[in-house]
Short mmCIF file of C-alpha atoms in Angstrom, two decimals:
data_model
loop_
_atom_site.label_atom_id
_atom_site.label_comp_id
_atom_site.label_asym_id
_atom_site.label_seq_id
_atom_site.Cartn_x
_atom_site.Cartn_y
_atom_site.Cartn_z
CA UNK K 1 221.90 97.30 251.35
CA UNK K 2 220.06 94.35 253.24
CA UNK K 3 220.36 91.09 252.48
CA UNK K 4 217.57 88.78 253.64
CA UNK K 5 217.16 84.78 253.02
CA UNK K 6 214.03 83.49 252.03
CA UNK K 7 214.16 80.27 251.59
CA UNK K 8 216.63 77.97 252.66
CA UNK K 9 218.59 74.05 251.01
CA UNK K 10 216.10 72.20 252.92
CA UNK K 11 213.00 74.29 250.99
CA UNK K 12 214.46 73.86 248.45
CA UNK K 13 214.74 70.19 248.17
CA UNK K 14 210.56 69.84 249.73
CA UNK K 15 209.53 72.43 247.63
CA UNK K 16 210.59 70.46 244.63
CA UNK K 17 209.63 66.90 246.38
CA UNK K 18 206.57 68.79 246.30
CA UNK K 19 206.02 70.28 242.88
CA UNK K 20 207.05 66.89 241.45
CA UNK K 21 204.13 65.09 242.78
CA UNK K 22 202.20 67.71 241.16
CA UNK K 23 203.41 67.66 238.24
CA UNK K 24 202.67 63.62 238.08
CA UNK K 25 199.30 64.29 240.05
CA UNK K 26 197.83 66.30 237.85
CA UNK K 27 199.94 64.88 234.64
CA UNK K 28 198.28 61.79 235.82
CA UNK K 29 201.82 60.10 235.35
CA UNK K 30 204.59 59.72 232.75
CA UNK K 31 202.70 59.20 230.04
CA UNK K 32 204.58 62.36 227.15
CA UNK K 33 206.13 64.52 230.11
CA UNK K 34 209.53 65.89 229.04
CA UNK K 35 211.18 68.85 231.12
CA UNK K 36 212.74 72.56 229.66
CA UNK K 37 214.92 74.19 231.62
CA UNK K 38 215.98 77.90 230.68
CA UNK K 39 219.31 78.31 230.95
CA UNK K 40 220.70 79.40 234.03
CA UNK K 41 219.30 78.39 237.02
CA UNK K 42 215.81 76.72 235.22
CA UNK K 43 218.08 74.54 233.53
CA UNK K 44 219.14 73.80 236.57
CA UNK K 45 215.86 73.89 238.76
CA UNK K 46 215.12 71.56 235.53
CA UNK K 47 217.63 69.26 235.82
CA UNK K 48 216.13 68.84 240.00
CA UNK K 49 212.55 68.57 238.93
CA UNK K 50 213.00 65.57 236.71
CA UNK K 51 215.30 64.16 238.99
CA UNK K 52 212.94 63.58 241.60
CA UNK K 53 209.85 62.38 239.30
CA UNK K 54 212.96 59.52 237.39
CA UNK K 55 213.13 58.59 241.57
CA UNK K 56 209.53 58.47 242.39
CA UNK K 57 208.45 56.48 239.23
CA UNK K 58 211.68 54.78 237.95
CA UNK K 59 211.74 56.74 234.65
CA UNK K 60 214.13 58.23 232.35
CA UNK K 61 212.71 62.23 231.25
CA UNK K 62 214.15 64.30 228.39
CA UNK K 63 215.43 67.81 229.91
CA UNK K 64 215.82 69.71 227.86
CA UNK K 65 218.00 73.56 227.95
CA UNK K 66 216.15 76.28 226.31
CA UNK K 67 218.29 79.40 225.82
CA UNK K 68 215.42 82.38 225.03
CA UNK K 69 217.98 85.71 223.79
CA UNK K 70 217.77 85.67 220.41
CA UNK K 71 213.67 86.23 221.02
CA UNK K 72 213.75 88.60 223.59
CA UNK K 73 212.60 92.03 223.48
CA UNK K 74 213.81 93.94 225.54
CA UNK K 75 217.71 92.39 224.03
CA UNK K 76 218.28 96.70 223.27
CA UNK K 77 216.73 97.83 226.81
CA UNK K 78 219.50 95.92 228.70
CA UNK K 79 222.24 97.97 229.77
CA UNK K 80 223.69 95.00 230.52
CA UNK K 81 225.30 93.13 227.48
CA UNK K 82 223.01 89.27 227.34
CA UNK K 83 226.03 85.79 227.59
CA UNK K 84 224.64 83.86 224.94
CA UNK K 85 224.53 80.07 225.10
CA UNK K 86 222.57 77.20 223.53
CA UNK K 87 219.86 75.82 223.16
CA UNK K 88 219.96 72.18 223.35
CA UNK K 89 216.34 70.19 223.29
CA UNK K 90 217.89 66.47 221.88
CA UNK K 91 214.49 65.35 220.41
CA UNK K 92 211.48 66.11 219.43
CA UNK K 93 208.41 67.84 221.57
CA UNK K 94 205.54 67.15 218.90
CA UNK K 95 202.69 66.25 220.72
CA UNK K 96 204.24 66.62 224.52
CA UNK K 97 203.52 67.44 227.64
CA UNK K 98 206.42 69.90 228.28
CA UNK K 99 207.26 71.50 232.07
CA UNK K 100 209.14 74.44 231.17
CA UNK K 101 211.54 75.61 234.50
CA UNK K 102 212.79 78.56 235.43
CA UNK K 103 213.85 79.68 238.75
CA UNK K 104 211.94 83.32 239.37
CA UNK K 105 209.19 83.86 238.17
CA UNK K 106 208.39 88.29 237.87
CA UNK K 107 207.51 90.53 234.85
CA UNK K 108 206.22 86.98 233.06
CA UNK K 109 208.56 88.08 229.68
CA UNK K 110 211.10 86.09 229.78
CA UNK K 111 208.18 82.94 229.76
CA UNK K 112 207.41 84.61 226.81
CA UNK K 113 210.69 85.05 224.77
CA UNK K 114 210.31 81.03 225.83
CA UNK K 115 207.45 80.37 224.43
CA UNK K 116 207.59 81.47 221.76
CA UNK K 117 211.21 80.04 221.40
CA UNK K 118 209.27 76.21 222.29
CA UNK K 119 207.06 76.23 220.03
CA UNK K 120 209.70 76.94 216.68
CA UNK K 121 210.92 73.33 218.19
CA UNK K 122 206.69 72.13 216.65
CA UNK K 123 203.67 71.59 218.66
CA UNK K 124 203.61 70.02 222.24
CA UNK K 125 200.00 69.11 223.43
CA UNK K 126 200.37 71.30 226.71
CA UNK K 127 203.12 73.79 228.56
CA UNK K 128 203.10 74.06 232.29
CA UNK K 129 205.31 76.90 234.34
CA UNK K 130 206.93 75.38 236.45
CA UNK K 131 208.94 78.76 239.27
CA UNK K 132 211.29 77.99 242.92
CA UNK K 133 209.30 81.83 243.08
CA UNK K 134 206.90 84.10 242.38
CA UNK K 135 207.54 87.26 243.31
CA UNK K 136 204.98 89.00 241.58
CA UNK K 137 204.99 91.81 239.70
CA UNK K 138 203.89 91.20 236.38
CA UNK K 139 203.23 92.33 233.03
CA UNK K 140 201.93 89.97 230.60
CA UNK K 141 199.49 87.68 231.29
CA UNK K 142 201.11 85.28 232.86
CA UNK K 143 200.51 82.76 235.77
CA UNK K 144 202.89 78.86 236.88
CA UNK K 145 201.00 75.97 237.39
CA UNK K 146 203.54 74.90 239.61
CA UNK K 147 204.93 77.18 242.31
CA UNK K 148 208.10 76.73 245.24
CA UNK K 149 207.20 80.33 247.48
CA UNK K 150 204.81 82.87 246.65
CA UNK K 151 207.49 86.09 247.67
CA UNK K 152 205.84 89.30 248.27
CA UNK K 153 208.59 91.69 246.54
CA UNK K 154 208.58 94.69 245.86
CA UNK K 155 210.25 96.68 242.28
CA UNK K 156 212.98 98.13 244.49
CA UNK K 157 214.53 94.27 245.47
CA UNK K 158 216.56 91.84 244.15
CA UNK K 159 215.60 88.47 244.56
CA UNK K 160 218.56 86.32 243.82
CA UNK K 161 218.54 82.24 243.32
CA UNK K 162 222.34 80.68 243.64
CA UNK K 163 222.02 76.51 243.25
CA UNK K 164 225.39 74.50 244.08
CA UNK K 165 225.54 73.26 240.49
CA UNK K 166 226.39 76.19 239.47
CA UNK K 167 226.61 79.03 243.27
CA UNK K 168 228.26 75.97 245.89
CA UNK K 169 225.11 76.93 247.71
CA UNK K 170 220.91 76.65 247.87
CA UNK K 171 219.82 80.07 248.30
CA UNK K 172 217.21 82.21 248.01
CA UNK K 173 218.05 86.06 249.56
CA UNK K 174 216.18 89.31 248.43
CA UNK K 175 218.82 92.38 248.46
CA UNK K 176 217.16 96.13 248.75
CA UNK K 177 218.66 97.88 246.15
CA UNK K 178 218.34 102.31 245.80
CA UNK K 179 217.86 101.87 242.09
CA UNK K 180 214.20 102.21 241.91
CA UNK K 181 213.52 101.49 238.43
CA UNK K 182 212.96 97.53 237.27
CA UNK K 183 215.97 95.59 237.65
CA UNK K 184 216.80 92.92 235.61
CA UNK K 185 217.69 90.06 238.12
CA UNK K 186 217.57 87.32 235.12
CA UNK K 187 219.96 88.90 231.71
CA UNK K 188 223.37 87.88 232.40
CA UNK K 189 222.80 85.43 234.85
CA UNK L 1 228.92 75.26 234.70
CA UNK L 2 232.75 77.28 233.29
CA UNK L 3 232.12 80.33 232.65
CA UNK L 4 234.40 82.74 230.37
CA UNK L 5 235.28 86.04 230.01
CA UNK L 6 233.79 87.48 227.18
CA UNK L 7 234.30 90.65 225.50
CA UNK L 8 232.36 93.84 225.59
CA UNK L 9 231.52 94.45 221.85
CA UNK L 10 231.51 97.82 221.28
CA UNK L 11 231.87 97.47 216.73
CA UNK L 12 229.66 99.53 215.00
CA UNK L 13 231.37 97.88 212.64
CA UNK L 14 232.65 94.82 210.94
CA UNK L 15 235.36 95.75 209.16
CA UNK L 16 238.66 93.44 209.01
CA UNK L 17 239.61 90.84 211.20
CA UNK L 18 243.02 93.56 211.59
CA UNK L 19 240.84 95.76 213.93
CA UNK L 20 239.97 93.35 216.32
CA UNK L 21 240.90 91.73 218.76
CA UNK L 22 241.26 88.16 220.07
CA UNK L 23 237.80 88.19 223.04
CA UNK L 24 236.26 90.34 219.47
CA UNK L 25 236.46 87.10 217.69
CA UNK L 26 236.00 84.48 219.80
CA UNK L 27 232.59 85.73 220.98
CA UNK L 28 231.49 86.41 217.33
CA UNK L 29 232.66 82.01 217.10
CA UNK L 30 231.01 81.08 220.11
CA UNK L 31 227.88 83.27 219.19
CA UNK L 32 227.71 81.35 215.86
CA UNK L 33 227.88 78.17 217.51
CA UNK L 34 224.33 79.65 219.26
CA UNK L 35 223.24 80.72 215.55
CA UNK L 36 224.73 77.08 214.29
CA UNK L 37 222.23 74.77 216.14
CA UNK L 38 219.18 76.77 215.27
CA UNK L 39 220.24 76.09 211.58
CA UNK L 40 219.57 72.39 212.49
CA UNK L 41 215.66 73.31 213.80
CA UNK L 42 212.61 72.46 211.39
CA UNK L 43 211.19 76.39 211.88
CA UNK L 44 215.67 77.55 210.92
CA UNK L 45 214.19 81.36 212.30
CA UNK L 46 214.19 83.65 215.81
CA UNK L 47 212.96 87.15 216.15
CA UNK L 48 216.63 89.00 217.43
CA UNK L 49 216.77 91.07 214.29
CA UNK L 50 212.21 91.88 213.59
CA UNK L 51 211.70 94.66 213.14
CA UNK L 52 215.32 96.07 211.19
CA UNK L 53 216.94 96.19 207.32
CA UNK L 54 220.04 95.18 206.07
CA UNK L 55 221.28 96.33 203.12
CA UNK L 56 223.64 94.19 200.82
CA UNK L 57 225.23 96.87 198.33
CA UNK L 58 227.40 94.92 196.29
CA UNK L 59 229.96 96.17 193.82
CA UNK L 60 231.53 92.94 193.11
CA UNK L 61 229.67 90.09 191.54
CA UNK L 62 229.40 87.35 194.75
CA UNK L 63 226.24 85.04 194.67
CA UNK L 64 227.10 82.65 198.41
CA UNK L 65 228.32 85.42 200.36
CA UNK L 66 225.02 87.57 198.83
CA UNK L 67 222.34 85.41 199.65
CA UNK L 68 224.58 83.83 202.86
CA UNK L 69 224.11 87.39 203.83
CA UNK L 70 220.36 87.26 203.37
CA UNK L 71 220.20 84.06 204.58
CA UNK L 72 221.58 84.92 207.64
CA UNK L 73 219.19 88.60 208.09
CA UNK L 74 216.46 86.49 207.30
CA UNK L 75 216.84 83.84 209.88
CA UNK L 76 217.47 86.84 212.09
CA UNK L 77 213.73 88.27 210.86
CA UNK L 78 215.38 91.15 209.79
CA UNK L 79 213.84 92.97 206.00
CA UNK L 80 216.17 92.62 203.67
CA UNK L 81 217.11 94.75 200.70
CA UNK L 82 219.55 93.67 198.12
CA UNK L 83 221.21 96.41 195.21
CA UNK L 84 223.14 95.09 192.69
CA UNK L 85 225.10 98.01 191.31
CA UNK L 86 224.76 97.35 188.35
CA UNK L 87 220.80 98.15 187.24
CA UNK L 88 221.10 101.29 190.25
CA UNK L 89 222.02 104.77 189.74
CA UNK L 90 225.72 104.77 190.41
CA UNK L 91 225.41 104.21 186.48
CA UNK L 92 224.59 107.82 186.87
CA UNK L 93 227.61 108.16 189.05
CA UNK L 94 226.69 108.20 192.18
CA UNK L 95 229.18 108.16 194.35
CA UNK L 96 229.82 105.41 196.90
CA UNK L 97 229.67 107.61 200.25
CA UNK L 98 226.08 109.45 198.33
CA UNK L 99 225.18 105.77 197.82
CA UNK L 100 225.28 105.22 201.51
CA UNK L 101 223.84 108.47 203.12
CA UNK L 102 220.66 107.66 200.94
CA UNK L 103 220.93 104.14 202.13
CA UNK L 104 220.89 105.73 205.83
CA UNK L 105 218.01 107.68 205.11
CA UNK L 106 215.83 105.22 203.55
CA UNK L 107 216.12 104.20 207.47
CA UNK L 108 217.74 100.51 206.84
CA UNK L 109 220.65 99.82 209.92
CA UNK L 110 223.03 97.38 208.47
CA UNK L 111 224.65 97.79 205.26
CA UNK L 112 226.82 94.94 204.29
CA UNK L 113 229.16 96.03 201.01
CA UNK L 114 230.92 94.62 198.81
CA UNK L 115 233.59 96.66 196.70
CA UNK L 116 236.99 96.58 193.88
CA UNK L 117 238.24 99.42 196.15
CA UNK L 118 240.55 98.24 199.31
CA UNK L 119 239.37 100.77 202.54
CA UNK L 120 235.38 100.51 201.43
CA UNK L 121 234.09 99.77 203.44
CA UNK L 122 235.69 102.27 205.81
CA UNK L 123 235.38 104.85 204.23
CA UNK L 124 232.45 104.68 203.83
CA UNK L 125 231.98 102.97 207.75
CA UNK L 126 233.39 107.07 209.02
CA UNK L 127 230.27 108.29 207.22
CA UNK L 128 227.19 106.51 208.00
CA UNK L 129 226.02 106.54 210.93
CA UNK L 130 224.58 102.91 210.36
CA UNK L 131 226.67 99.77 210.75
CA UNK L 132 228.80 99.02 207.69
CA UNK L 133 230.13 95.27 207.52
CA UNK L 134 232.66 94.11 205.12
CA UNK L 135 231.71 91.83 202.42
CA UNK L 136 235.09 92.08 200.54
CA UNK L 137 237.13 95.15 199.67
CA UNK L 138 238.97 94.42 197.13
CA UNK L 139 242.71 93.03 198.48
CA UNK L 140 242.52 93.99 202.05
CA UNK L 141 240.01 92.14 203.30
CA UNK L 142 237.11 89.54 203.55
CA UNK L 143 236.23 89.13 207.67
CA UNK L 144 233.37 87.48 207.50
CA UNK L 145 235.30 84.39 205.12
CA UNK L 146 238.13 83.75 207.93
CA UNK L 147 235.11 84.14 210.57
CA UNK L 148 233.54 81.18 209.14
CA UNK L 149 237.23 79.60 208.20
CA UNK L 150 237.97 79.86 212.06
CA UNK L 151 234.46 78.20 212.42
CA UNK L 152 234.80 75.42 210.71
CA UNK L 153 238.68 74.62 211.90
CA UNK L 154 237.04 75.46 215.52
CA UNK L 155 234.50 72.86 215.25
CA UNK L 156 236.90 70.06 213.67
CA UNK L 157 240.34 70.28 215.96
CA UNK L 158 238.27 71.63 218.70
CA UNK L 159 240.98 74.77 219.13
CA UNK L 160 242.86 77.36 216.12
CA UNK L 161 245.96 77.70 219.12
CA UNK L 162 248.71 75.15 217.34
CA UNK L 163 247.32 74.66 213.98
CA UNK L 164 248.85 73.88 211.62
CA UNK L 165 247.03 76.53 208.74
CA UNK L 166 248.81 76.22 205.36
CA UNK L 167 246.93 78.70 202.57
CA UNK L 168 247.96 77.87 199.27
CA UNK L 169 246.63 80.45 195.65
CA UNK L 170 246.63 84.01 194.58
CA UNK L 171 247.96 85.33 198.01
CA UNK L 172 249.07 89.11 196.31
CA UNK L 173 245.71 89.30 195.35
CA UNK L 174 242.83 87.21 198.27
CA UNK L 175 241.28 89.32 201.21
CA UNK L 176 240.82 85.79 202.14
CA UNK L 177 244.10 84.86 202.72
CA UNK L 178 244.52 88.93 204.76
CA UNK L 179 242.55 88.27 206.87
CA UNK L 180 242.66 84.99 207.18
CA UNK L 181 245.86 85.82 208.78
CA UNK L 182 244.41 88.31 210.75
CA UNK L 183 242.51 85.74 212.65
CA UNK L 184 244.57 83.26 212.63
CA UNK L 185 247.29 84.15 214.62
CA UNK L 186 245.78 86.28 216.59
CA UNK L 187 244.54 82.80 217.74
CA UNK L 188 248.28 81.68 217.77
CA UNK L 189 248.04 79.15 215.02
CA UNK L 190 250.51 78.77 212.79
CA UNK L 191 250.01 79.66 209.41
CA UNK L 192 252.22 79.35 206.10
CA UNK L 193 251.09 80.67 202.96
CA UNK L 194 251.82 78.78 199.37
CA UNK L 195 251.88 80.16 196.02
CA UNK L 196 254.65 80.53 193.01
CA UNK L 197 256.91 83.60 193.40
CA UNK L 198 255.12 85.83 191.95
CA UNK L 199 251.56 85.82 193.30
CA UNK L 200 253.56 86.35 196.62
CA UNK L 201 253.82 90.35 198.18
CA UNK L 202 256.74 91.02 199.59
CA UNK L 203 257.03 91.33 203.38
CA UNK L 204 253.72 89.49 203.80
CA UNK L 205 256.25 87.83 206.39
CA UNK L 206 255.46 90.48 208.59
CA UNK L 207 252.34 89.42 209.19
CA UNK L 208 253.87 86.38 211.15
CA UNK L 209 253.58 83.68 208.42
CA UNK L 210 255.77 81.26 206.56
CA UNK L 211 256.12 81.46 202.72
CA UNK L 212 256.06 78.85 200.32
CA UNK L 213 256.54 78.53 196.80
CA UNK L 214 256.38 74.92 197.28
CA UNK L 215 252.94 73.20 197.15
CA UNK L 216 254.35 69.50 199.18
CA UNK L 217 256.43 71.74 201.94
CA UNK L 218 253.48 73.42 202.31
CA UNK L 219 251.40 70.53 203.46
CA UNK L 220 253.41 68.00 204.90
CA UNK L 221 252.66 69.69 208.89
CA UNK L 222 249.11 70.73 207.73
CA UNK L 223 246.37 70.54 209.69
CA UNK L 224 244.13 72.21 207.71
CA UNK L 225 244.94 73.78 204.17
CA UNK L 226 243.20 76.55 202.21
CA UNK L 227 243.16 76.52 199.24
CA UNK L 228 242.15 79.99 197.33
CA UNK L 229 240.81 80.16 194.51
CA UNK L 230 242.65 81.78 191.90
CA UNK L 231 241.67 84.30 189.71
CA UNK L 232 242.70 84.20 186.16
CA UNK L 233 239.89 86.15 184.82
CA UNK L 234 242.75 89.83 185.90
CA UNK L 235 243.90 91.34 183.86
CA UNK L 236 247.17 90.16 185.83
CA UNK L 237 247.20 87.16 185.99
CA UNK L 238 247.61 86.55 181.83
CA UNK L 239 251.43 86.76 182.07
CA UNK L 240 250.76 83.38 184.14
CA UNK L 241 251.34 80.29 181.85
CA UNK L 242 248.31 78.42 181.68
CA UNK L 243 246.06 76.50 184.09
CA UNK L 244 247.31 73.50 183.36
CA UNK L 245 250.83 73.96 184.74
CA UNK L 246 249.05 75.56 187.85
CA UNK L 247 247.32 73.24 188.39
CA UNK L 248 250.33 70.63 187.61
CA UNK L 249 252.77 71.94 191.15
CA UNK L 250 250.45 73.82 193.24
CA UNK L 251 247.37 71.41 192.39
CA UNK L 252 246.11 69.54 195.38
CA UNK L 253 244.82 66.09 194.44
CA UNK L 254 245.01 62.96 196.10
CA UNK L 255 248.40 61.36 194.82
CA UNK L 256 249.15 65.38 196.77
CA UNK L 257 247.98 64.26 199.80
CA UNK L 258 249.31 61.07 200.26
CA UNK L 259 251.83 62.28 202.08
CA UNK L 260 250.31 65.36 204.76
CA UNK L 261 248.34 63.85 207.72
CA UNK L 262 245.89 61.56 206.72
CA UNK L 263 243.30 63.37 208.45
CA UNK L 264 243.81 66.45 207.20
CA UNK L 265 241.77 69.12 206.17
CA UNK L 266 240.49 71.20 203.23
CA UNK L 267 239.19 73.92 202.85
CA UNK L 268 238.14 75.97 199.93
CA UNK L 269 236.04 79.76 200.09
CA UNK L 270 234.53 78.87 196.72
CA UNK L 271 234.09 78.77 193.73
CA UNK L 272 236.43 76.46 193.32
CA UNK L 273 238.05 75.59 189.78
CA UNK L 274 237.38 71.57 189.60
CA UNK L 275 241.17 70.68 187.89
CA UNK L 276 243.31 74.32 188.15
CA UNK L 277 244.12 74.54 192.41
CA UNK L 278 242.21 70.93 192.75
CA UNK L 279 240.85 67.89 191.88
CA UNK L 280 237.48 66.91 191.73
CA UNK L 281 238.07 63.78 194.25
CA UNK L 282 239.75 66.07 196.16
CA UNK L 283 237.37 68.76 196.10
CA UNK L 284 234.22 65.27 196.97
CA UNK L 285 236.27 63.55 199.05
CA UNK L 286 236.70 63.22 202.65
CA UNK L 287 238.43 65.51 203.86
CA UNK L 288 236.77 68.62 202.00
CA UNK L 289 234.47 70.60 204.26
CA UNK L 290 233.80 72.74 201.55
CA UNK L 291 229.93 72.96 201.62
CA UNK L 292 229.74 72.93 205.15
CA UNK L 293 232.04 76.35 205.19
CA UNK L 294 229.22 78.05 203.65
CA UNK L 295 226.65 76.43 206.59
CA UNK L 296 228.73 77.75 208.93
CA UNK L 297 228.41 81.38 207.21
CA UNK L 298 225.45 81.63 207.31
CA UNK L 299 225.84 80.96 210.92
CA UNK L 300 229.15 83.00 211.65
CA UNK L 301 226.88 85.52 209.60
CA UNK L 302 224.22 85.73 211.86
CA UNK L 303 226.21 86.05 215.21
CA UNK L 304 228.03 88.79 212.62
CA UNK L 305 224.50 90.53 212.43
CA UNK L 306 223.45 90.28 215.63
CA UNK L 307 225.75 92.02 217.95
CA UNK L 308 226.84 95.06 215.57
CA UNK L 309 222.87 95.82 215.37
CA UNK L 310 222.87 95.57 219.39
CA UNK L 311 225.29 97.89 219.59
CA UNK L 312 223.88 101.88 220.92
CA UNK L 313 226.82 104.51 220.41
CA UNK L 314 227.64 104.99 216.40
CA UNK L 315 230.76 106.81 217.60
CA UNK L 316 233.25 103.90 218.23
CA UNK L 317 235.24 101.86 216.85
CA UNK L 318 236.19 102.65 213.64
CA UNK L 319 240.00 103.00 212.18
#
């Protein structure tokens, strides 16, 4: 088993700043813009992106947290017991431009759940996807609008994102596992 | 962000709080918290139990519990079938086990059962592979009611440890009282039961509760009072003097509450009998959380349905 760092603290910070700029550029400003992160690390990233935009434009964007456990279609396939967090979206998403945020984009199934969950809250004008790492191996027709870094991986590998707020450090590492079957790096994080 | 150590849920069935650990109960209450949030949304539905079938099998009349389970299952996108025993083949002499086996053969996933015999849910759980949830069995347990009471208390006060909870009313015939005692004492709450002496079962102290037949004493230190319905329709209650007399000596009135803690939480599992165990003013007053209990009941039952449906090894955990 080998551990390889692929993204440093500085690189993470630079990506977040760049993504913040791209979001503004793409949306031609911050009008009707809200940020929603998928629990747990997607939410941390969402807060950082919102802070990035707020620092640039002096805004105070609404940030929401989404727990998608009850929307998963693979609950029974996951060997580990799911950890359930609360969803906290205290604002109206009707006609908003939502930036949906997660740390790693992999099969796309988490995002599929998140889209279902979001749409249960109302009808946003757009949903855009921002991720720190896109590691490939999509199983659904889903792509990200904003990507920190594309990292080609094999399905044997485990991509782990760590954030200061939860893990006391900022880093992205790739770990080689013995398991050839897709190890689910997302659940129970 | 703090991470709590959560229990690994292994129970195919929910038969009573006696058989659950404190961690199990905490997992249910925490999960119910997430479902409570969903109940506040415009679309109050998640697909967690899509494709599963829940059968409500009720051998005793019940509106609130059955409807609550039905709403909970539907909010989880399960299909729900209600079997009222009055109109079923039980009338033709079918046993509970045979009915259970037939429901299983119909490929249901969860049976919610209410029965007038203590232990009925446990017996059914031993005989079928599908999940069984006890919605009240005789005088034994009514676990989801106690869970929703505990959920409501925890939401109001922030914790259950050290809380003084009094339970007043027909303790002898009450599965609600028993489940509450099992659950609350596991969290270190201090439970007092209060009833006329003939309605206190001998040996109840062994469950770790204080006993009194003085309602003012039960109210004095209480952070919460859970008022049980007096079951005057029972045959063995004919010996009891009268409803009015009960109200005079045990009924919870504004006058009595004046001597209690100002923010005492007034609970009742329903249906309430105004002017018997509780006055209208108290039932509708600022201390009452009776209707919140009903809403919380949906969230708690969603949590129970969700977790029992996650258990893959169907052979475990039957006491």
